[in-house]
Amino acid sequence: MPPATPTLLPVLITGAGPVGLFEALLLTQLGIPVRIIDREIAISPYSRALGLHCRTMEIFQFTGIIDSFLDRGKPMTNVSYYRNARLVGSLPVIQAPEQSRFSTGMFLEQAKTSGILLGKLKELGVEVEYGWELLDTKVVDGQDGEEEYVETMIRRALVEAHVVDGGKDKEYETQVVRSKYLVACDGGRSTVRHKINIDFPGRSLTQKILMWDGHCECDIPFTGPTAVKGPNGKTLFVVPLGEGIVRIGVEDNDLTPGEDFDKTLRDLTIEYFESVVNATASPAKFKVTSTAWLTCFKLNERRADHFVHKNRIFLAGDAAHIHTPSGGQGMNTGLQDAHNLAWKLGYVLNGLARPEVLLPTYEERCAMADRAIRVSSHIMARNRAQGVLADLKMYLVFLLAPLIARFTGSFFFSPEVAMLDVKYEKNIVNRPHDTQPEPATEHKVGIRAKDGILHPFYATATSSPSTTVAANTKDKKDPEPTLRLHSLLTGVARFHILVFTSDQLTTDAKDITTLLDSHVTQWRSRWTYGSTLQDGYVDKDLLKVHVIAGPPSSSSSAASNTTLLEMSKQEVGKGKVYIDNDGQIHKMYGFAVTKGQGGITVVRPDAHVGFRVHGVHEQSWKDVDSYFSSILVTQPK
């Protein structure tokens, strides 16, 4: 065995699918050197995953990369439902603009998602090292007072695997890599998970799914996402991929006892696929005209016992959880794994948090994996449901949903699919207040930080300085547009402090800003990010502060209005004030917009609520200080 590499790499990532690439990109944005390897020789051109859901798109917005995906993807529009080749109806996949800027998800093949992330990573100077296979990994105790580390053996063939006698006589280059941390994104058959002996309990289902990409002719028009329930009781799903290519997934016969699945794959033919689709689409006729990809896969529902091994090795994506493709939860859950883990590694590697305190909180992702399994399993069961009642239910949904959307302007058929309901349980970074009553479920710590419309605060050109208004884009004279709260939550490693002042700024603006400035100045002297940050800000401030006020009052004092105007001119994240005109954002976060004491909500770097306290007085700020002090390590001067 060659000698171990003398230098200690901060993070080794194994697996360069979307999850591994996103983790590498986030860590690089955080100034953390990474090495990312993959056993394949390039990105796979085939894509099991096709969709990005609303929550994932929000995350891409926070991390500054959403535009590239919006340019390439197609919005998830109405899905059409056919029963025995007859159209039942169409309904919006997801349409809830009041909940998120991304009121619908996006169709984008996994290969294209990987390609975009790979391109972003290359722009930052990081190349994926393809062809490297992980053979073994373990956590090694440090010697002579040194910290422990991860030792990983990898190899790559010096010749193409298929060139020499099936690979029997291949020659390899072997390396031993030492790293502080290892992130395993190496798929459902994860070598890392096996080597560190983490169990992968769950169940294997009897269902088989045929998946095909290509051109076809069919009596049913596949102009958009389409579900077809056939007379054989099976369902096929169709998604147009562009350039006339469509993706079809269709249920095959169940696995038989003792079936050799490898032989099933070898024997799979276009003719067989065509026969299964015809039986499901009947009486409509279907014909394949060209094929780009055809495969069959088994369905499993499994989740690793834990995602953190000795605070050094972390499982993400399919290495940590696998489930049915229904609802498109898999890749999205994995991307959110990466988002959760990256800032925590960044804080620890920069000495801002103790590893034994912060890194175990990555286990909170286990609940999200369970959620994905539950959602996809429910959708699979619903799609396979047989009988008159099941058919009637689907008829009613597709018949009534368009009417609901027409009259309400919003329709949320499946909020769990959009992943806007994700939430974490209590832990050190999701800390309920010690003495204040626990709020309603929709306001508890751990929930996704909600989105909504804000208005900049400014003085009118025709009024005295004491007269103020909130901007409204419907007024052609408005000098500034409205904005969404989520547009303020940018960054990869930033905590965002939302200060809800209710209507107190009309009388106590000066006192509130004095407390804000005093505490934030103190915090920034104690906690500053050490590495380079490439996430949309020019500074390294960990804490970004945004003041959200209720509607201005005509009774506001001149002194308060002067303070408000000064706050409106602050830089974003430095105490700039915004107006919650209709009080909806105060309500979303559990605070009264009028005659209220206000409150402070701390939003974690991954845009979940970490802490909340009623009031904006001295004690409230001390409570926020206590929250940060429980997580962060004060740096030496």
XYZ file of C-alpha atoms in Angstrom:
637
model
C 0.000 0.000 0.000
C 1.397 3.421 -0.893
C 2.085 5.846 1.934
C -0.790 7.975 3.163
C -1.097 11.469 1.842
C 0.643 13.719 4.404
C -1.759 16.645 4.053
C -5.208 16.550 5.625
C -7.926 17.427 3.132
C -10.873 19.277 4.730
C -13.639 17.361 2.931
C -13.677 14.390 0.570
C -16.929 13.822 -1.324
C -17.596 10.498 -2.987
C -20.259 10.460 -5.672
C -20.726 13.188 -8.280
C -24.439 12.987 -8.875
C -26.593 16.046 -8.157
C -26.245 15.666 -4.375
C -22.458 15.336 -4.352
C -22.050 18.162 -6.854
C -24.302 20.474 -4.847
C -22.435 19.668 -1.627
C -19.129 20.407 -3.352
C -20.492 23.652 -4.781
C -21.827 24.879 -1.424
C -18.626 24.047 0.423
C -16.580 25.775 -2.258
C -18.789 28.856 -1.933
C -17.987 28.659 1.771
C -14.259 28.681 1.069
C -13.782 25.028 2.093
C -11.350 23.049 -0.126
C -12.960 19.830 -1.350
C -12.069 16.850 -3.449
C -14.938 15.147 -5.242
C -14.573 11.742 -6.899
C -16.872 9.431 -8.842
C -16.397 5.876 -10.061
C -18.030 6.651 -13.426
C -16.101 8.376 -16.196
C -18.690 11.132 -16.826
C -22.169 12.309 -15.881
C -24.717 9.672 -16.832
C -26.843 10.776 -19.807
C -29.822 8.915 -18.317
C -32.101 10.578 -15.794
C -34.323 8.812 -13.306
C -35.209 12.093 -11.607
C -37.047 14.689 -13.691
C -38.305 17.358 -11.329
C -37.213 20.132 -8.992
C -39.816 20.983 -6.381
C -40.614 24.387 -4.910
C -38.472 23.976 -1.785
C -35.417 22.961 -3.794
C -35.892 25.958 -6.067
C -36.045 28.192 -2.991
C -32.736 26.722 -1.840
C -31.201 27.398 -5.246
C -32.419 30.990 -4.920
C -30.821 31.390 -1.482
C -27.513 30.062 -2.813
C -27.504 32.260 -5.906
C -27.846 29.668 -8.660
C -31.570 29.588 -9.475
C -31.387 31.548 -12.749
C -29.445 28.795 -14.526
C -32.183 26.306 -13.673
C -35.003 28.637 -14.645
C -33.322 29.097 -18.036
C -33.163 25.344 -18.693
C -36.250 23.916 -16.987
C -39.938 23.911 -17.806
C -42.622 24.794 -15.236
C -44.727 21.913 -13.967
C -48.043 22.771 -15.585
C -51.412 21.041 -15.528
C -51.390 17.264 -15.375
C -54.012 15.468 -17.460
C -55.701 12.314 -16.232
C -57.099 9.640 -18.560
C -59.189 6.634 -17.621
C -59.540 3.925 -20.255
C -58.129 6.381 -22.843
C -60.802 9.011 -22.077
C -59.798 12.399 -20.660
C -61.219 12.926 -17.167
C -59.716 16.378 -16.620
C -56.638 18.464 -15.908
C -55.486 20.219 -12.773
C -52.571 22.363 -11.638
C -49.710 20.315 -10.253
C -49.062 22.981 -7.601
C -50.256 26.540 -7.608
C -49.849 28.534 -4.417
C -48.171 31.866 -5.245
C -48.877 33.267 -1.798
C -46.662 30.581 -0.240
C -43.591 30.830 -2.443
C -42.183 32.677 -5.411
C -41.950 29.239 -6.986
C -45.625 28.389 -7.021
C -44.970 25.480 -9.353
C -42.084 23.075 -9.578
C -39.943 22.533 -12.642
C -39.287 19.686 -15.044
C -35.557 19.280 -15.607
C -33.819 15.989 -16.214
C -31.316 14.860 -13.608
C -28.508 14.870 -16.178
C -29.173 18.549 -16.908
C -29.342 19.378 -13.200
C -25.971 17.668 -12.756
C -24.598 19.505 -15.784
C -25.548 22.900 -14.383
C -24.030 22.116 -10.979
C -20.888 20.747 -12.612
C -20.529 23.931 -14.659
C -20.939 26.102 -11.540
C -18.321 24.048 -9.749
C -15.863 24.421 -12.638
C -16.376 28.197 -12.575
C -15.085 28.118 -9.010
C -12.033 26.108 -10.061
C -13.074 22.637 -8.864
C -12.978 19.625 -11.182
C -14.675 16.300 -10.524
C -12.158 13.458 -10.553
C -13.935 10.790 -12.560
C -12.938 7.132 -12.636
C -11.979 6.908 -8.952
C -13.560 4.014 -7.061
C -13.771 4.026 -3.263
C -12.491 0.743 -1.824
C -12.499 1.341 1.908
C -12.894 4.075 4.499
C -12.638 4.369 8.271
C -12.236 6.904 11.050
C -8.716 6.839 12.518
C -7.854 8.025 16.017
C -5.276 10.807 16.023
C -1.789 10.125 17.384
C 0.097 12.227 19.937
C -2.728 14.633 20.581
C -3.725 15.031 16.915
C -7.414 15.018 16.048
C -8.965 11.966 14.474
C -9.456 11.857 10.711
C -10.985 9.800 7.913
C -8.718 7.480 5.952
C -10.074 6.433 2.567
C -8.542 4.124 -0.029
C -9.444 4.865 -3.649
C -8.301 3.537 -6.985
C -8.729 4.126 -10.693
C -7.970 1.957 -13.661
C -5.045 2.905 -15.857
C -6.867 1.405 -18.849
C -10.540 1.342 -19.803
C -12.426 -1.272 -17.808
C -13.891 -2.986 -20.855
C -10.664 -3.222 -22.841
C -8.748 -6.035 -21.139
C -10.532 -9.362 -20.698
C -13.505 -7.962 -18.842
C -11.223 -6.087 -16.468
C -9.377 -9.116 -15.039
C -5.931 -7.810 -15.991
C -6.489 -4.134 -15.342
C -3.806 -2.063 -13.710
C -4.764 0.477 -11.065
C -3.458 3.614 -9.486
C -4.224 3.512 -5.766
C -4.288 6.357 -3.265
C -4.927 6.728 0.432
C -6.660 10.003 1.174
C -6.777 11.535 4.614
C -9.564 14.026 5.208
C -11.158 15.702 8.177
C -14.589 14.754 6.886
C -16.133 12.476 4.274
C -19.528 13.044 2.662
C -20.905 9.888 1.055
C -23.181 10.601 -1.906
C -22.443 7.276 -3.570
C -25.954 5.984 -4.163
C -28.305 3.335 -2.865
C -25.591 0.668 -2.854
C -23.226 2.985 -1.002
C -19.803 1.453 -0.437
C -19.221 3.925 2.378
C -22.373 2.848 4.195
C -21.308 -0.792 3.950
C -17.738 -0.145 5.087
C -18.794 1.732 8.229
C -21.490 -0.869 8.983
C -24.555 1.355 9.040
C -27.716 -0.722 8.645
C -30.133 0.119 5.842
C -33.473 -1.262 7.070
C -36.698 -1.075 5.142
C -38.541 -3.154 2.612
C -38.323 -4.266 -0.983
C -41.608 -3.928 -2.842
C -42.950 -6.392 -5.352
C -43.586 -3.754 -8.009
C -41.391 -3.299 -11.077
C -41.328 -0.129 -13.147
C -40.413 0.114 -16.810
C -38.865 3.440 -17.785
C -38.390 4.572 -21.365
C -37.275 7.730 -23.179
C -37.886 8.180 -26.881
C -40.242 9.179 -29.692
C -43.635 7.574 -30.079
C -47.036 7.734 -31.710
C -50.165 7.457 -29.575
C -53.884 8.207 -29.817
C -53.591 9.997 -26.460
C -51.917 13.401 -26.964
C -48.840 13.636 -24.724
C -48.606 17.420 -24.859
C -48.003 17.792 -21.128
C -47.662 15.697 -17.972
C -50.156 12.872 -18.331
C -51.363 10.017 -16.139
C -53.246 7.142 -17.749
C -55.121 4.522 -15.700
C -55.724 1.490 -17.846
C -58.297 -1.296 -17.958
C -55.562 -3.599 -16.632
C -55.499 -1.594 -13.376
C -52.006 -0.270 -14.047
C -50.960 3.352 -14.464
C -48.520 4.940 -16.860
C -47.032 8.410 -16.470
C -45.812 10.548 -19.334
C -43.616 13.668 -19.242
C -42.525 15.474 -22.434
C -38.758 16.107 -22.328
C -38.391 18.367 -25.359
C -37.451 17.842 -29.014
C -40.337 15.396 -29.307
C -38.882 13.003 -26.717
C -41.165 11.785 -23.951
C -40.467 9.889 -20.727
C -42.857 7.043 -19.925
C -42.913 5.141 -16.683
C -45.320 2.229 -16.498
C -46.010 -0.512 -13.995
C -44.818 -3.939 -15.058
C -45.901 -7.265 -13.620
C -44.893 -7.782 -10.005
C -41.710 -9.644 -9.159
C -42.194 -13.392 -8.952
C -40.640 -15.472 -6.165
C -37.046 -16.293 -7.069
C -37.044 -14.038 -10.144
C -33.549 -13.340 -11.494
C -33.785 -9.575 -11.925
C -30.492 -9.332 -13.812
C -31.929 -11.744 -16.376
C -35.122 -9.670 -16.493
C -33.011 -6.658 -17.441
C -31.051 -8.577 -20.062
C -34.230 -9.923 -21.650
C -36.053 -6.584 -21.694
C -37.030 -5.536 -25.231
C -38.753 -2.600 -26.889
C -41.477 -4.972 -28.066
C -42.235 -6.037 -24.499
C -42.333 -2.423 -23.292
C -44.639 -1.522 -26.169
C -47.016 -4.357 -25.243
C -47.217 -3.232 -21.595
C -47.981 0.361 -22.601
C -50.617 -0.745 -25.106
C -52.337 -2.866 -22.460
C -52.437 0.146 -20.122
C -53.383 2.778 -22.727
C -56.092 0.596 -24.311
C -58.232 1.185 -26.255
C -55.768 3.851 -27.418
C -52.942 2.612 -29.658
C -49.242 3.211 -28.870
C -46.163 2.701 -31.034
C -42.468 3.330 -30.388
C -40.696 5.081 -33.253
C -37.258 5.541 -31.653
C -35.650 4.758 -28.293
C -33.047 6.677 -26.313
C -33.243 4.592 -23.121
C -35.140 1.632 -21.732
C -34.695 0.099 -18.295
C -36.555 -1.664 -15.516
C -36.070 -1.141 -11.800
C -37.272 -2.586 -8.542
C -38.767 -0.465 -5.808
C -37.327 -0.201 -2.319
C -38.121 1.869 0.742
C -35.098 2.065 3.008
C -33.428 4.524 5.341
C -30.023 4.288 7.010
C -30.156 3.864 10.785
C -28.235 7.094 11.152
C -26.603 9.616 8.832
C -23.626 10.616 11.001
C -20.748 8.269 11.817
C -18.394 9.386 14.594
C -18.989 13.022 13.598
C -16.647 12.449 10.629
C -18.575 10.596 7.926
C -21.970 11.718 6.648
C -24.487 9.967 4.381
C -26.511 12.028 1.912
C -28.955 11.363 -0.920
C -29.584 7.761 -1.963
C -26.734 6.577 0.274
C -28.957 7.589 3.188
C -32.478 6.915 1.873
C -34.243 5.348 -1.111
C -37.931 5.049 -1.964
C -40.358 4.844 -4.857
C -40.147 7.532 -7.566
C -43.741 8.650 -6.953
C -43.871 12.350 -6.173
C -40.282 12.971 -7.226
C -39.020 13.206 -3.636
C -35.658 11.444 -3.988
C -33.262 13.859 -5.663
C -34.952 16.829 -3.999
C -34.537 15.315 -0.534
C -30.886 14.605 -1.311
C -30.226 18.171 -2.459
C -31.754 19.399 0.774
C -29.474 16.996 2.691
C -26.511 18.737 1.085
C -27.859 22.187 1.946
C -28.375 21.214 5.590
C -24.886 19.759 5.993
C -22.769 22.320 4.136
C -23.138 25.303 6.456
C -22.576 23.110 9.504
C -19.293 21.790 8.099
C -18.324 25.343 7.154
C -18.914 26.611 10.696
C -16.971 23.759 12.287
C -14.035 23.997 9.881
C -13.849 27.738 10.550
C -13.782 27.228 14.307
C -17.166 28.892 14.767
C -18.856 25.872 16.313
C -17.734 22.807 18.211
C -18.123 19.678 16.074
C -19.649 17.681 18.923
C -22.356 20.352 19.267
C -23.281 21.189 15.680
C -22.500 18.168 13.494
C -24.821 15.675 15.262
C -27.757 17.921 14.308
C -27.401 16.624 10.740
C -29.322 13.606 12.088
C -32.431 15.819 11.848
C -32.418 14.851 8.174
C -33.520 11.324 9.155
C -37.034 12.656 9.737
C -36.999 14.248 6.291
C -36.023 10.915 4.756
C -38.897 9.244 6.603
C -41.177 11.974 5.299
C -40.055 11.371 1.690
C -40.649 7.629 2.048
C -44.089 8.254 3.536
C -45.128 10.743 0.821
C -43.904 8.627 -2.094
C -45.454 5.464 -0.623
C -48.807 7.213 -0.185
C -48.789 8.451 -3.780
C -47.824 5.007 -5.074
C -50.670 3.398 -3.119
C -53.142 6.007 -4.370
C -52.097 5.441 -7.979
C -52.469 1.671 -7.630
C -55.802 1.842 -5.826
C -58.502 -0.279 -7.428
C -62.286 -0.230 -7.242
C -65.258 2.069 -7.718
C -64.471 4.350 -4.761
C -60.877 4.904 -5.872
C -62.011 5.743 -9.400
C -64.724 8.080 -8.115
C -62.250 9.936 -5.926
C -59.884 10.554 -8.845
C -62.794 11.683 -11.044
C -63.934 14.205 -8.441
C -60.431 15.601 -7.898
C -59.837 16.209 -11.589
C -63.343 17.516 -12.211
C -63.555 19.922 -9.264
C -59.966 21.165 -8.943
C -60.067 23.448 -12.009
C -63.221 25.084 -10.624
C -61.534 25.669 -7.272
C -58.493 27.204 -8.954
C -60.702 29.425 -11.131
C -62.632 30.918 -8.230
C -59.868 31.122 -5.611
C -56.894 31.925 -7.837
C -54.906 29.292 -5.964
C -54.932 25.521 -5.781
C -52.668 23.319 -3.698
C -53.408 19.742 -4.748
C -50.423 18.197 -3.017
C -48.512 20.519 -0.648
C -46.371 17.680 0.656
C -45.049 17.048 -2.865
C -43.885 20.673 -3.123
C -41.905 20.089 0.110
C -42.995 23.443 1.560
C -44.168 21.704 4.728
C -40.706 20.431 5.756
C -39.822 20.931 9.418
C -37.353 19.736 12.013
C -37.822 18.678 15.618
C -36.209 20.385 18.621
C -32.420 20.287 18.968
C -29.603 22.720 19.706
C -30.228 24.719 16.499
C -34.027 24.474 16.758
C -34.426 25.800 20.266
C -37.804 26.709 21.760
C -37.891 29.619 24.179
C -37.152 28.628 27.768
C -40.052 30.462 29.433
C -42.493 31.760 26.829
C -45.461 29.536 25.906
C -44.879 27.248 22.944
C -46.564 28.733 19.864
C -49.000 27.058 17.513
C -47.615 24.303 15.295
C -47.305 26.576 12.256
C -45.017 28.932 14.210
C -42.794 26.452 16.044
C -39.034 26.349 15.664
C -37.786 23.995 12.960
C -40.373 24.981 10.351
C -39.425 26.267 6.914
C -39.091 30.050 6.995
C -42.222 31.304 5.275
C -42.302 33.701 2.334
C -44.486 36.734 1.611
C -44.634 40.229 0.127
C -42.799 43.193 1.698
C -42.701 46.852 0.738
C -39.727 49.195 0.959
C -40.211 52.249 3.176
C -39.547 55.700 1.772
C -40.772 59.300 1.823
C -43.048 60.603 -0.912
C -41.618 63.253 -3.168
C -44.613 65.554 -2.649
C -45.031 65.239 1.094
C -43.244 66.581 4.118
C -40.473 64.422 5.632
C -42.881 63.323 8.354
C -45.250 61.715 5.848
C -44.294 58.202 4.781
C -45.819 55.496 2.633
C -45.104 51.906 1.707
C -44.316 51.156 -1.906
C -46.967 49.436 -3.997
C -46.108 48.210 -7.475
C -49.651 48.879 -8.680
C -48.986 52.611 -8.362
C -47.148 53.787 -11.476
C -45.450 56.548 -9.460
C -43.777 54.093 -7.094
C -40.002 54.482 -7.249
C -39.344 50.996 -5.795
C -41.004 47.619 -6.363
C -42.321 45.238 -3.768
C -40.141 42.285 -2.882
C -40.475 38.854 -1.350
C -39.126 38.108 2.100
C -37.168 35.147 0.739
C -35.159 37.484 -1.468
C -33.548 38.720 1.765
C -32.504 35.251 2.934
C -29.559 34.927 0.567
C -26.267 33.319 1.468
C -24.952 29.905 2.413
C -23.586 30.582 5.894
C -25.666 33.517 7.145
C -28.131 33.572 9.997
C -30.954 36.007 9.274
C -32.531 37.869 12.186
C -36.064 39.031 11.405
C -37.130 41.791 13.783
C -40.929 42.116 13.759
C -41.766 45.487 15.290
C -45.561 45.426 14.891
C -46.608 49.108 15.178
C -43.983 50.004 17.770
C -41.773 51.891 15.340
C -44.358 54.688 15.344
C -43.378 55.502 18.929
C -40.227 53.587 19.905
C -38.121 53.571 16.745
C -35.058 55.086 18.363
C -35.047 52.703 21.335
C -35.496 49.668 19.076
C -32.668 50.644 16.734
C -30.354 51.416 19.635
C -30.829 47.909 21.039
C -30.441 46.390 17.572
C -27.217 48.238 16.792
C -25.716 47.510 20.211
C -26.280 43.760 20.119
C -25.474 43.205 16.454
C -22.213 45.160 16.776
C -21.254 43.018 19.746
C -22.109 39.776 17.933
C -20.116 40.704 14.853
C -17.084 41.338 17.019
C -17.430 37.854 18.519
C -18.318 35.792 15.439
C -16.887 36.338 11.977
C -16.537 33.797 9.185
C -12.890 32.956 8.544
C -12.813 31.470 5.033
C -13.606 33.179 1.785
C -17.342 33.479 1.157
C -18.847 33.532 -2.323
C -22.557 33.780 -1.659
C -23.725 37.209 -2.760
C -22.318 39.415 0.003
C -18.976 41.232 0.052
C -18.581 40.866 3.834
C -18.173 37.901 6.182
C -20.894 38.846 8.641
C -22.611 35.771 10.010
C -25.683 37.700 11.091
C -27.933 39.606 8.694
C -30.659 41.731 10.289
C -33.938 42.720 8.609
C -36.567 44.885 10.332
C -40.204 44.191 9.391
C -42.667 46.838 10.539
C -46.432 47.103 10.487
C -48.167 49.697 8.278
C -47.039 53.286 9.032
C -49.445 55.353 11.096
C -50.498 58.931 10.475
C -49.866 59.521 14.165
C -46.163 58.653 13.907
C -43.912 61.230 15.490
C -41.462 63.216 13.402
C -38.594 61.663 15.355
C -39.829 58.134 14.627
C -40.256 58.909 10.942
C -36.756 60.319 10.781
C -35.404 57.122 12.353
C -37.463 55.027 9.951
C -36.039 56.898 6.988
C -32.533 56.310 8.282
C -33.300 52.601 8.652
C -34.720 52.455 5.119
C -31.366 53.660 3.763
C -29.369 50.916 5.465
C -27.734 48.191 3.392
C -29.624 44.937 3.073
C -28.942 42.828 6.147
C -27.774 45.741 8.272
C -31.073 46.712 9.863
C -32.887 47.917 6.746
C -36.606 48.336 7.398
C -39.438 46.906 5.293
C -43.190 47.342 5.600
C -45.663 44.503 6.085
C -48.612 46.411 4.624
C -51.389 43.891 5.206
C -49.849 42.239 8.250
C -49.664 38.824 6.581
C -45.990 38.234 7.267
C -46.383 39.138 10.936
C -49.240 36.639 11.030
C -47.197 33.949 9.240
C -44.525 34.218 11.919
C -46.967 34.364 14.832
C -46.826 38.049 15.776
C -49.554 40.697 15.943
C -49.160 43.499 13.409
C -51.003 46.116 15.496
C -51.108 46.648 19.248
C -48.494 43.915 19.587
C -45.139 43.663 21.307
C -43.436 42.398 18.161
C -40.832 39.680 18.247
C -37.564 38.344 16.863
C -37.210 35.256 14.674
C -33.793 33.765 13.939
C -33.642 31.983 10.579
C -30.893 29.389 10.213
C -28.513 29.482 7.222
C -30.630 26.768 5.566
C -33.800 28.883 5.943
C -35.503 27.070 8.816
C -36.624 28.866 11.961
C -34.078 28.248 14.706
C -35.355 30.476 17.501
C -38.171 32.930 18.187
C -39.027 35.252 21.023
C -41.899 37.667 21.636
C -40.897 41.270 22.248
C -38.156 43.533 20.910
C -37.011 44.839 24.292
C -33.678 44.284 26.042
C -34.536 40.847 27.412
C -35.611 39.628 23.959
C -32.202 40.553 22.557
C -30.506 38.816 25.484
C -32.529 35.682 24.701
C -31.314 35.781 21.101
C -27.768 36.223 22.409
C -28.235 33.118 24.540
C -29.372 31.154 21.473
C -26.295 32.101 19.450
C -23.959 31.523 22.407
C -25.262 27.947 22.741
C -24.160 27.179 19.175
C -21.246 29.440 18.314
C -17.749 29.643 19.751
C -16.401 33.094 20.548
C -13.246 33.592 18.526
C -10.050 34.910 20.099
C -9.217 38.522 19.373
